[in-house]
PDB file of C-alpha atoms in Angstrom:
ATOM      1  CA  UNK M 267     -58.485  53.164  -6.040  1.00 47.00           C
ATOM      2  CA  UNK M 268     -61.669  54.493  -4.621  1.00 54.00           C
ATOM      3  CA  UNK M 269     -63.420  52.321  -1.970  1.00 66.00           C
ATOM      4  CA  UNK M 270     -66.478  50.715  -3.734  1.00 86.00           C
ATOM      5  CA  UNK M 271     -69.522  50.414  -1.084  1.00 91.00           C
ATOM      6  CA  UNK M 272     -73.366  49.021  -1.629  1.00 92.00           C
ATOM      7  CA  UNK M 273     -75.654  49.174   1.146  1.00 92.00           C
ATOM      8  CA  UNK M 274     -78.673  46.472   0.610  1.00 90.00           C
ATOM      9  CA  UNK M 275     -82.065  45.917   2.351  1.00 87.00           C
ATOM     10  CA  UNK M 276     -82.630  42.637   2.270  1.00 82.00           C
ATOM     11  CA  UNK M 277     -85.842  40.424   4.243  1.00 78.00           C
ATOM     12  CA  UNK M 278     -85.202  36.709   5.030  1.00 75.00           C
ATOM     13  CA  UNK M 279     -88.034  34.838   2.474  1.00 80.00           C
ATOM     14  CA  UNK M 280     -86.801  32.680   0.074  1.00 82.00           C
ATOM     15  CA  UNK M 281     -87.832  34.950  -2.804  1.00 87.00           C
ATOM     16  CA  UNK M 282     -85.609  37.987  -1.059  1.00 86.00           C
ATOM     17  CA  UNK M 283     -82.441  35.975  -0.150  1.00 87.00           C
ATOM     18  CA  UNK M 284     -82.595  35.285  -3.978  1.00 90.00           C
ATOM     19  CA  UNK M 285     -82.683  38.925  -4.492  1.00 92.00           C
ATOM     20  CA  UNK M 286     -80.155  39.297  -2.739  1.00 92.00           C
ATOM     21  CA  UNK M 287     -77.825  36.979  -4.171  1.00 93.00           C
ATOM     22  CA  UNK M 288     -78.508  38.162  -7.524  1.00 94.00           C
ATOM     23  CA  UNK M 289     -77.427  42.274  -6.231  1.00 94.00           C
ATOM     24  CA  UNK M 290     -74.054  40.847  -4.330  1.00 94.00           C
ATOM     25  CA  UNK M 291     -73.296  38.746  -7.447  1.00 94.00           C
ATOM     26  CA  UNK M 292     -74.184  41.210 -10.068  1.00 94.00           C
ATOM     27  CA  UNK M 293     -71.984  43.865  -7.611  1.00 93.00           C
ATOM     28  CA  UNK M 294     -68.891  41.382  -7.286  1.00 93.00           C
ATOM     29  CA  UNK M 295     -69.069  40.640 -10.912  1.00 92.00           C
ATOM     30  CA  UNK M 296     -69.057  44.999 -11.519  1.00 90.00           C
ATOM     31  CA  UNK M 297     -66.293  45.084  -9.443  1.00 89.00           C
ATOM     32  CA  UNK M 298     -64.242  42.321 -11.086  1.00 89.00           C
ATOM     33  CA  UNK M 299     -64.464  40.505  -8.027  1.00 91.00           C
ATOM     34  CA  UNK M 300     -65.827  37.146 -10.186  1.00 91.00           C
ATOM     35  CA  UNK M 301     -63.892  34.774  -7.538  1.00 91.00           C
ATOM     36  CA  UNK M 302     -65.565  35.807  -4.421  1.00 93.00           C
ATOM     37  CA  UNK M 303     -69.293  35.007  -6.088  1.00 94.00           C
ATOM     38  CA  UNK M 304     -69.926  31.754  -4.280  1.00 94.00           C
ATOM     39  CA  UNK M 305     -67.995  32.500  -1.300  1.00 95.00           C
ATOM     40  CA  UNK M 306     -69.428  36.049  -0.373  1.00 95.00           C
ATOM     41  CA  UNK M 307     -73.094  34.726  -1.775  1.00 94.00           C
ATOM     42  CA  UNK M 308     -73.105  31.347   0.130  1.00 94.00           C
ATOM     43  CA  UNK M 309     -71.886  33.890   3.978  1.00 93.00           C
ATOM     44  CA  UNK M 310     -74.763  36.134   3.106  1.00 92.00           C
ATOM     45  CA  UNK M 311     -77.099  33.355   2.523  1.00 91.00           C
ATOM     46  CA  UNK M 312     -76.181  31.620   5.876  1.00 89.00           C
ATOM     47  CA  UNK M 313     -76.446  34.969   7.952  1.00 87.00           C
ATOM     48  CA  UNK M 314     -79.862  36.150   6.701  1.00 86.00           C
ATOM     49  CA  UNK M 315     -81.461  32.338   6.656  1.00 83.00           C
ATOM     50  CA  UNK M 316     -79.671  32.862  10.603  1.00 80.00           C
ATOM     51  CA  UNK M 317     -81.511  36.094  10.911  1.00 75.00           C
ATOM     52  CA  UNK M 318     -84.885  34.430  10.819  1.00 69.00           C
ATOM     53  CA  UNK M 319     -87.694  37.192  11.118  1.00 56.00           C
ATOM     54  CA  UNK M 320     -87.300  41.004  10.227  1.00 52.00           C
ATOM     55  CA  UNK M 321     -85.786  42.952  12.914  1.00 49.00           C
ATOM     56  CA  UNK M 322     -89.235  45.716  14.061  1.00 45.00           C
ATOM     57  CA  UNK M 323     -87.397  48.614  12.912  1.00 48.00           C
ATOM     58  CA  UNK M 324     -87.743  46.827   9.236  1.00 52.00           C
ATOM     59  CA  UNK M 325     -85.812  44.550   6.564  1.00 64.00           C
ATOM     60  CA  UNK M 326     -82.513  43.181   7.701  1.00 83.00           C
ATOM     61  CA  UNK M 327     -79.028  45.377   5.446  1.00 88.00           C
ATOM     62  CA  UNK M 328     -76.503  43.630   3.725  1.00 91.00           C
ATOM     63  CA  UNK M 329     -73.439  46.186   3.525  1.00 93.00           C
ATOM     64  CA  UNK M 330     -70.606  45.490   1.472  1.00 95.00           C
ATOM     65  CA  UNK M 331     -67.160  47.462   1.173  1.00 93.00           C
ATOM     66  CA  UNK M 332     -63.864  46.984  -1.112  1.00 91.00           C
ATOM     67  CA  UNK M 333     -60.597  48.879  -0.760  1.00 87.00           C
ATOM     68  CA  UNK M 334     -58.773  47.049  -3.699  1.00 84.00           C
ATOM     69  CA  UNK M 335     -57.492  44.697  -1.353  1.00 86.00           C
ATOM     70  CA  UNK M 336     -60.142  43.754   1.273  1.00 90.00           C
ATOM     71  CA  UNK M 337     -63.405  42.983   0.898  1.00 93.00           C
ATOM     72  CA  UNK M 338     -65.761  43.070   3.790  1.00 94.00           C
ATOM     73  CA  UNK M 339     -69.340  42.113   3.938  1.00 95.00           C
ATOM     74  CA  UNK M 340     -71.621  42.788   6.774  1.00 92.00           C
ATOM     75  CA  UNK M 341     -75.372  41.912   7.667  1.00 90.00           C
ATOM     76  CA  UNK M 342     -77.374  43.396  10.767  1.00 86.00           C
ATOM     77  CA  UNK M 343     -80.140  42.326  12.157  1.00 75.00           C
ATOM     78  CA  UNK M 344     -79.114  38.408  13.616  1.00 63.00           C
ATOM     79  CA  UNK M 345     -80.731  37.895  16.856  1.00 62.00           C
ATOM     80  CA  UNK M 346     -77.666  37.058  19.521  1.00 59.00           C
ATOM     81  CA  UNK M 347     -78.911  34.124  20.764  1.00 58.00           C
ATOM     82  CA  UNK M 348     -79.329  32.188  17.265  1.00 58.00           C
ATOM     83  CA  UNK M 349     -75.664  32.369  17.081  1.00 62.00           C
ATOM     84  CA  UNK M 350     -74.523  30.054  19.657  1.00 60.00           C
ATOM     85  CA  UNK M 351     -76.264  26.490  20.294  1.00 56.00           C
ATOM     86  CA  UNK M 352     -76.076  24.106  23.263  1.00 57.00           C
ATOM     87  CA  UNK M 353     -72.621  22.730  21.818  1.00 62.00           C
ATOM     88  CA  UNK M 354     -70.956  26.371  21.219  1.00 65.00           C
ATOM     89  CA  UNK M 355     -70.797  28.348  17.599  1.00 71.00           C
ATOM     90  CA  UNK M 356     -73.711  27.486  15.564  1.00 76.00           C
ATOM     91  CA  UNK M 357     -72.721  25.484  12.494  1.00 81.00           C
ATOM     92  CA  UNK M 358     -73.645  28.295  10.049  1.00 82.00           C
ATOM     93  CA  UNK M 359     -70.837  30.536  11.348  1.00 84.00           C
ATOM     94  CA  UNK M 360     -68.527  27.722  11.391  1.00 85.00           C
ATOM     95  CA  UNK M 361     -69.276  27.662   7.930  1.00 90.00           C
ATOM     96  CA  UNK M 362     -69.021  31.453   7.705  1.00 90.00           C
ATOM     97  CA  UNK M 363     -65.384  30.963   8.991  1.00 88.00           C
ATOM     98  CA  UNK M 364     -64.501  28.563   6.662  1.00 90.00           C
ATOM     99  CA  UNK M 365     -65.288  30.402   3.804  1.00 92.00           C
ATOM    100  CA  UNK M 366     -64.051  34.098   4.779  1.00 93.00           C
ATOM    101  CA  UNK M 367     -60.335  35.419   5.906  1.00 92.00           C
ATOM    102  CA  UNK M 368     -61.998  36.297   9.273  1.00 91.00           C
ATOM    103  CA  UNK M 369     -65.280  36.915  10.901  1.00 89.00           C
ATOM    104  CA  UNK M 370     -66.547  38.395  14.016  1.00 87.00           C
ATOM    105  CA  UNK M 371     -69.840  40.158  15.541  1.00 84.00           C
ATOM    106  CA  UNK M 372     -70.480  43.314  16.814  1.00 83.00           C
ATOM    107  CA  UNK M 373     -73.637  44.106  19.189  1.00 79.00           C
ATOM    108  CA  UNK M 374     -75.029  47.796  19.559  1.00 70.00           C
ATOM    109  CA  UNK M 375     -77.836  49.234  20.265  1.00 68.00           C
ATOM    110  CA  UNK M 376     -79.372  48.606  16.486  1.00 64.00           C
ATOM    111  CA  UNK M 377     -78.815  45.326  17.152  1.00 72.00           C
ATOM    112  CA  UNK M 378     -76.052  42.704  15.811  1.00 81.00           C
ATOM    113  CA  UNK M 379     -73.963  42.878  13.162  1.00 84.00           C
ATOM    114  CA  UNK M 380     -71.886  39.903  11.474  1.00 87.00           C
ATOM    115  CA  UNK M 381     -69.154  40.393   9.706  1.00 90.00           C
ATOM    116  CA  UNK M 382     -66.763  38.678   7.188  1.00 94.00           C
ATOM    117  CA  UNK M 383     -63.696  39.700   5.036  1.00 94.00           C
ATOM    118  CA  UNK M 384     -61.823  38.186   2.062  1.00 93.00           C
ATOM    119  CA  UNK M 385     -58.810  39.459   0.832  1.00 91.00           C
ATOM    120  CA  UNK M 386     -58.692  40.130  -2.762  1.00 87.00           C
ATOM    121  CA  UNK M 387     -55.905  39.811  -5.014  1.00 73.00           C
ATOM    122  CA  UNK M 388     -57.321  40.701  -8.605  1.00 55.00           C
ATOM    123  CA  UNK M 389     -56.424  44.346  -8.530  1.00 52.00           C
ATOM    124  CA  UNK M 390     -52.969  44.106  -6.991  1.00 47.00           C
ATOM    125  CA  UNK M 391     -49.483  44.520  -9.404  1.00 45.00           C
ATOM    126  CA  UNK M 392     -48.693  41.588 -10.746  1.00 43.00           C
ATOM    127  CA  UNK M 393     -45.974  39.989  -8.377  1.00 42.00           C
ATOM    128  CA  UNK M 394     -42.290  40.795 -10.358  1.00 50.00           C
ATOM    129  CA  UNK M 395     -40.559  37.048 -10.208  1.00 54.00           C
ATOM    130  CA  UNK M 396     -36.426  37.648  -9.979  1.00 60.00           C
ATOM    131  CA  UNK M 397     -34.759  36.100 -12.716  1.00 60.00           C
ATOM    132  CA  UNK M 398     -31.672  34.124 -12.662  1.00 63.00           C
ATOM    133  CA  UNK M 399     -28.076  36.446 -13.442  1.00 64.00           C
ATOM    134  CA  UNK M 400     -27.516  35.773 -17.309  1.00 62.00           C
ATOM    135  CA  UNK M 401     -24.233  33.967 -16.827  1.00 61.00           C
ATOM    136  CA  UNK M 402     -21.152  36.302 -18.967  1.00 62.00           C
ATOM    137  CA  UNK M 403     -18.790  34.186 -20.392  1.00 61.00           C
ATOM    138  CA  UNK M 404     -14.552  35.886 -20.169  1.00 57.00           C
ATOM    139  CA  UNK M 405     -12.006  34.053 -21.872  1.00 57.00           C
ATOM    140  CA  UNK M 406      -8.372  34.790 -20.015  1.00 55.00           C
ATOM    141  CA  UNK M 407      -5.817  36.363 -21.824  1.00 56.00           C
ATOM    142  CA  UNK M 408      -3.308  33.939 -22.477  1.00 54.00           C
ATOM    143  CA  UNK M 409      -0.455  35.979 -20.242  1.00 54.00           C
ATOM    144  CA  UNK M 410      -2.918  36.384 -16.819  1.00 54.00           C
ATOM    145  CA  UNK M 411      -3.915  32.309 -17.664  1.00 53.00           C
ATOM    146  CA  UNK M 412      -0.295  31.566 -17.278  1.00 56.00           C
ATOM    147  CA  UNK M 413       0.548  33.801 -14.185  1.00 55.00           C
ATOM    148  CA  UNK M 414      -2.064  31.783 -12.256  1.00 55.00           C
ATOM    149  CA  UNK M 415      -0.474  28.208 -13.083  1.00 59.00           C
ATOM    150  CA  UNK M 416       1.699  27.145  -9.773  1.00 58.00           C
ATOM    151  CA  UNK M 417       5.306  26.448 -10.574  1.00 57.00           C
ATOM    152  CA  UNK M 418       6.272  22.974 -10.200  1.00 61.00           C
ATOM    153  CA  UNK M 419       9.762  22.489  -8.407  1.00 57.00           C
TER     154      UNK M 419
END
Protein backbone atom coordinates (compact mmCIF):
# COMPACT_ATOMS: atom_id res chain seq x y z
CA UNK A 1 0.00 0.00 0.00
CA UNK A 2 1.15 3.47 -0.75
CA UNK A 3 1.77 5.77 2.27
CA UNK A 4 -1.20 8.26 2.36
CA UNK A 5 0.12 11.86 3.65
CA UNK A 6 -1.92 15.41 4.11
CA UNK A 7 -0.08 18.32 5.16
CA UNK A 8 -2.63 21.05 6.83
CA UNK A 9 -2.26 24.75 7.82
CA UNK A 10 -4.20 25.20 10.49
CA UNK A 11 -4.48 28.75 13.02
CA UNK A 12 -5.66 28.24 16.65
CA UNK A 13 -9.38 30.30 16.59
CA UNK A 14 -12.21 28.46 17.31
CA UNK A 15 -13.59 28.79 13.77
CA UNK A 16 -10.05 27.15 12.36
CA UNK A 17 -9.67 24.26 14.90
CA UNK A 18 -13.20 23.44 13.47
CA UNK A 19 -11.71 23.48 10.11
CA UNK A 20 -9.51 21.48 11.00
CA UNK A 21 -11.39 18.81 12.48
CA UNK A 22 -13.66 18.66 9.66
CA UNK A 23 -10.17 18.04 6.97
CA UNK A 24 -8.62 15.21 9.55
CA UNK A 25 -12.12 13.65 9.80
CA UNK A 26 -13.15 13.91 6.25
CA UNK A 27 -9.24 12.46 5.53
CA UNK A 28 -9.60 9.49 8.15
CA UNK A 29 -13.00 8.74 6.88
CA UNK A 30 -11.18 8.68 2.87
CA UNK A 31 -8.82 6.52 4.19
CA UNK A 32 -11.17 4.06 5.91
CA UNK A 33 -9.68 5.00 9.01
CA UNK A 34 -13.54 5.70 10.58
CA UNK A 35 -12.20 4.43 14.18
CA UNK A 36 -9.48 6.85 14.74
CA UNK A 37 -12.10 10.03 14.13
CA UNK A 38 -12.49 11.02 17.75
CA UNK A 39 -9.23 9.91 18.88
CA UNK A 40 -6.90 11.61 16.20
CA UNK A 41 -9.57 14.78 16.17
CA UNK A 42 -9.81 15.19 20.02
CA UNK A 43 -5.04 15.03 20.01
CA UNK A 44 -5.21 17.65 17.32
CA UNK A 45 -7.68 19.70 19.11
CA UNK A 46 -5.66 19.60 22.43
CA UNK A 47 -2.24 20.46 20.64
CA UNK A 48 -3.40 23.48 18.60
CA UNK A 49 -5.82 24.93 21.62
CA UNK A 50 -1.92 24.19 23.43
CA UNK A 51 -0.36 26.13 20.64
CA UNK A 52 -2.07 29.33 21.62
CA UNK A 53 -0.99 32.19 19.12
CA UNK A 54 0.39 31.67 15.47
CA UNK A 55 3.96 30.92 15.39
CA UNK A 56 5.60 34.61 13.25
CA UNK A 57 6.61 32.62 10.41
CA UNK A 58 2.58 31.99 9.98
CA UNK A 59 -0.38 29.40 10.74
CA UNK A 60 0.56 26.46 12.86
CA UNK A 61 0.66 22.57 10.23
CA UNK A 62 -1.11 19.66 11.10
CA UNK A 63 0.77 16.70 9.18
CA UNK A 64 -0.65 13.43 9.02
CA UNK A 65 0.93 10.07 7.59
CA UNK A 66 -0.46 6.29 7.18
CA UNK A 67 1.57 3.26 6.13
CA UNK A 68 -1.40 0.72 6.36
CA UNK A 69 -0.44 0.01 9.72
CA UNK A 70 0.61 3.21 11.58
CA UNK A 71 -0.84 6.26 11.67
CA UNK A 72 1.05 9.26 12.83
CA UNK A 73 -0.14 12.74 13.31
CA UNK A 74 2.03 15.68 13.95
CA UNK A 75 1.45 19.51 14.73
CA UNK A 76 4.33 22.26 14.85
CA UNK A 77 4.27 25.26 16.17
CA UNK A 78 3.62 24.53 20.36
CA UNK A 79 5.63 26.90 22.30
CA UNK A 80 8.05 24.58 24.74
CA UNK A 81 7.23 26.02 27.73
CA UNK A 82 3.25 25.51 27.50
CA UNK A 83 4.01 21.92 27.67
CA UNK A 84 5.14 21.40 31.10
CA UNK A 85 3.38 23.17 34.25
CA UNK A 86 4.58 23.67 37.83
CA UNK A 87 3.44 19.93 38.64
CA UNK A 88 5.26 18.26 35.43
CA UNK A 89 3.39 17.24 31.90
CA UNK A 90 0.62 19.54 31.24
CA UNK A 91 -2.74 17.77 31.45
CA UNK A 92 -3.45 18.11 27.70
CA UNK A 93 -0.57 15.77 26.79
CA UNK A 94 -1.51 13.48 29.46
CA UNK A 95 -4.54 13.34 27.63
CA UNK A 96 -2.65 13.13 24.33
CA UNK A 97 -1.05 9.92 25.83
CA UNK A 98 -4.03 8.42 26.75
CA UNK A 99 -5.56 8.51 23.62
CA UNK A 100 -2.53 7.65 21.13
CA UNK A 101 -0.07 4.36 21.02
CA UNK A 102 2.77 6.83 21.84
CA UNK A 103 3.70 10.43 21.79
CA UNK A 104 6.75 12.47 22.01
CA UNK A 105 8.19 16.08 20.93
CA UNK A 106 10.77 17.09 18.85
CA UNK A 107 12.42 20.76 19.05
CA UNK A 108 14.37 22.28 15.96
CA UNK A 109 15.08 25.21 14.79
CA UNK A 110 11.32 25.74 13.18
CA UNK A 111 10.25 25.29 16.37
CA UNK A 112 8.38 22.22 18.21
CA UNK A 113 6.77 19.54 16.93
CA UNK A 114 4.28 17.04 18.80
CA UNK A 115 3.70 13.96 17.78
CA UNK A 116 1.27 10.98 18.20
CA UNK A 117 0.74 7.50 16.56
CA UNK A 118 -2.08 4.91 16.51
CA UNK A 119 -1.73 1.71 15.14
CA UNK A 120 -4.29 0.72 12.72
CA UNK A 121 -5.68 -2.55 12.14
CA UNK A 122 -8.46 -2.06 9.36
CA UNK A 123 -6.26 -2.82 6.41
CA UNK A 124 -4.36 -5.79 7.80
CA UNK A 125 -5.33 -9.76 6.60
CA UNK A 126 -7.80 -10.92 8.47
CA UNK A 127 -6.11 -13.00 11.37
CA UNK A 128 -6.48 -17.04 10.07
CA UNK A 129 -7.96 -18.77 13.52
CA UNK A 130 -6.53 -22.70 13.60
CA UNK A 131 -9.21 -25.03 13.68
CA UNK A 132 -9.53 -28.05 15.73
CA UNK A 133 -8.13 -31.67 13.77
CA UNK A 134 -11.52 -33.20 12.40
CA UNK A 135 -11.35 -36.30 14.55
CA UNK A 136 -11.17 -39.76 11.81
CA UNK A 137 -12.93 -42.45 13.13
CA UNK A 138 -10.90 -46.46 12.29
CA UNK A 139 -12.70 -49.39 13.25
CA UNK A 140 -9.97 -52.43 14.00
CA UNK A 141 -10.05 -55.32 12.02
CA UNK A 142 -11.31 -57.96 14.02
CA UNK A 143 -7.76 -60.12 13.77
CA UNK A 144 -5.30 -56.87 14.93
CA UNK A 145 -8.37 -56.21 17.83
CA UNK A 146 -7.64 -59.64 19.07
CA UNK A 147 -3.74 -59.63 18.88
CA UNK A 148 -3.82 -56.67 21.29
CA UNK A 149 -6.04 -58.50 24.07
CA UNK A 150 -3.41 -59.80 26.94
CA UNK A 151 -3.63 -63.51 27.52
CA UNK A 152 -4.95 -64.43 30.77
CA UNK A 153 -2.97 -67.37 32.51
Amino acid sequence: MDPRYVHIDAGVTTQDIALVDRDVTARLLGWGLGAYVRPVGSCVDILLRLAGEPRAGGAHTVEMWWNGRHLITAVSGTQPGVLRDATGLHPGLARVAALSDGWGVCTGRSGTLTWFSHRTHEHQPALRVPRPPTPVLHTARALEAEAFIPAVP
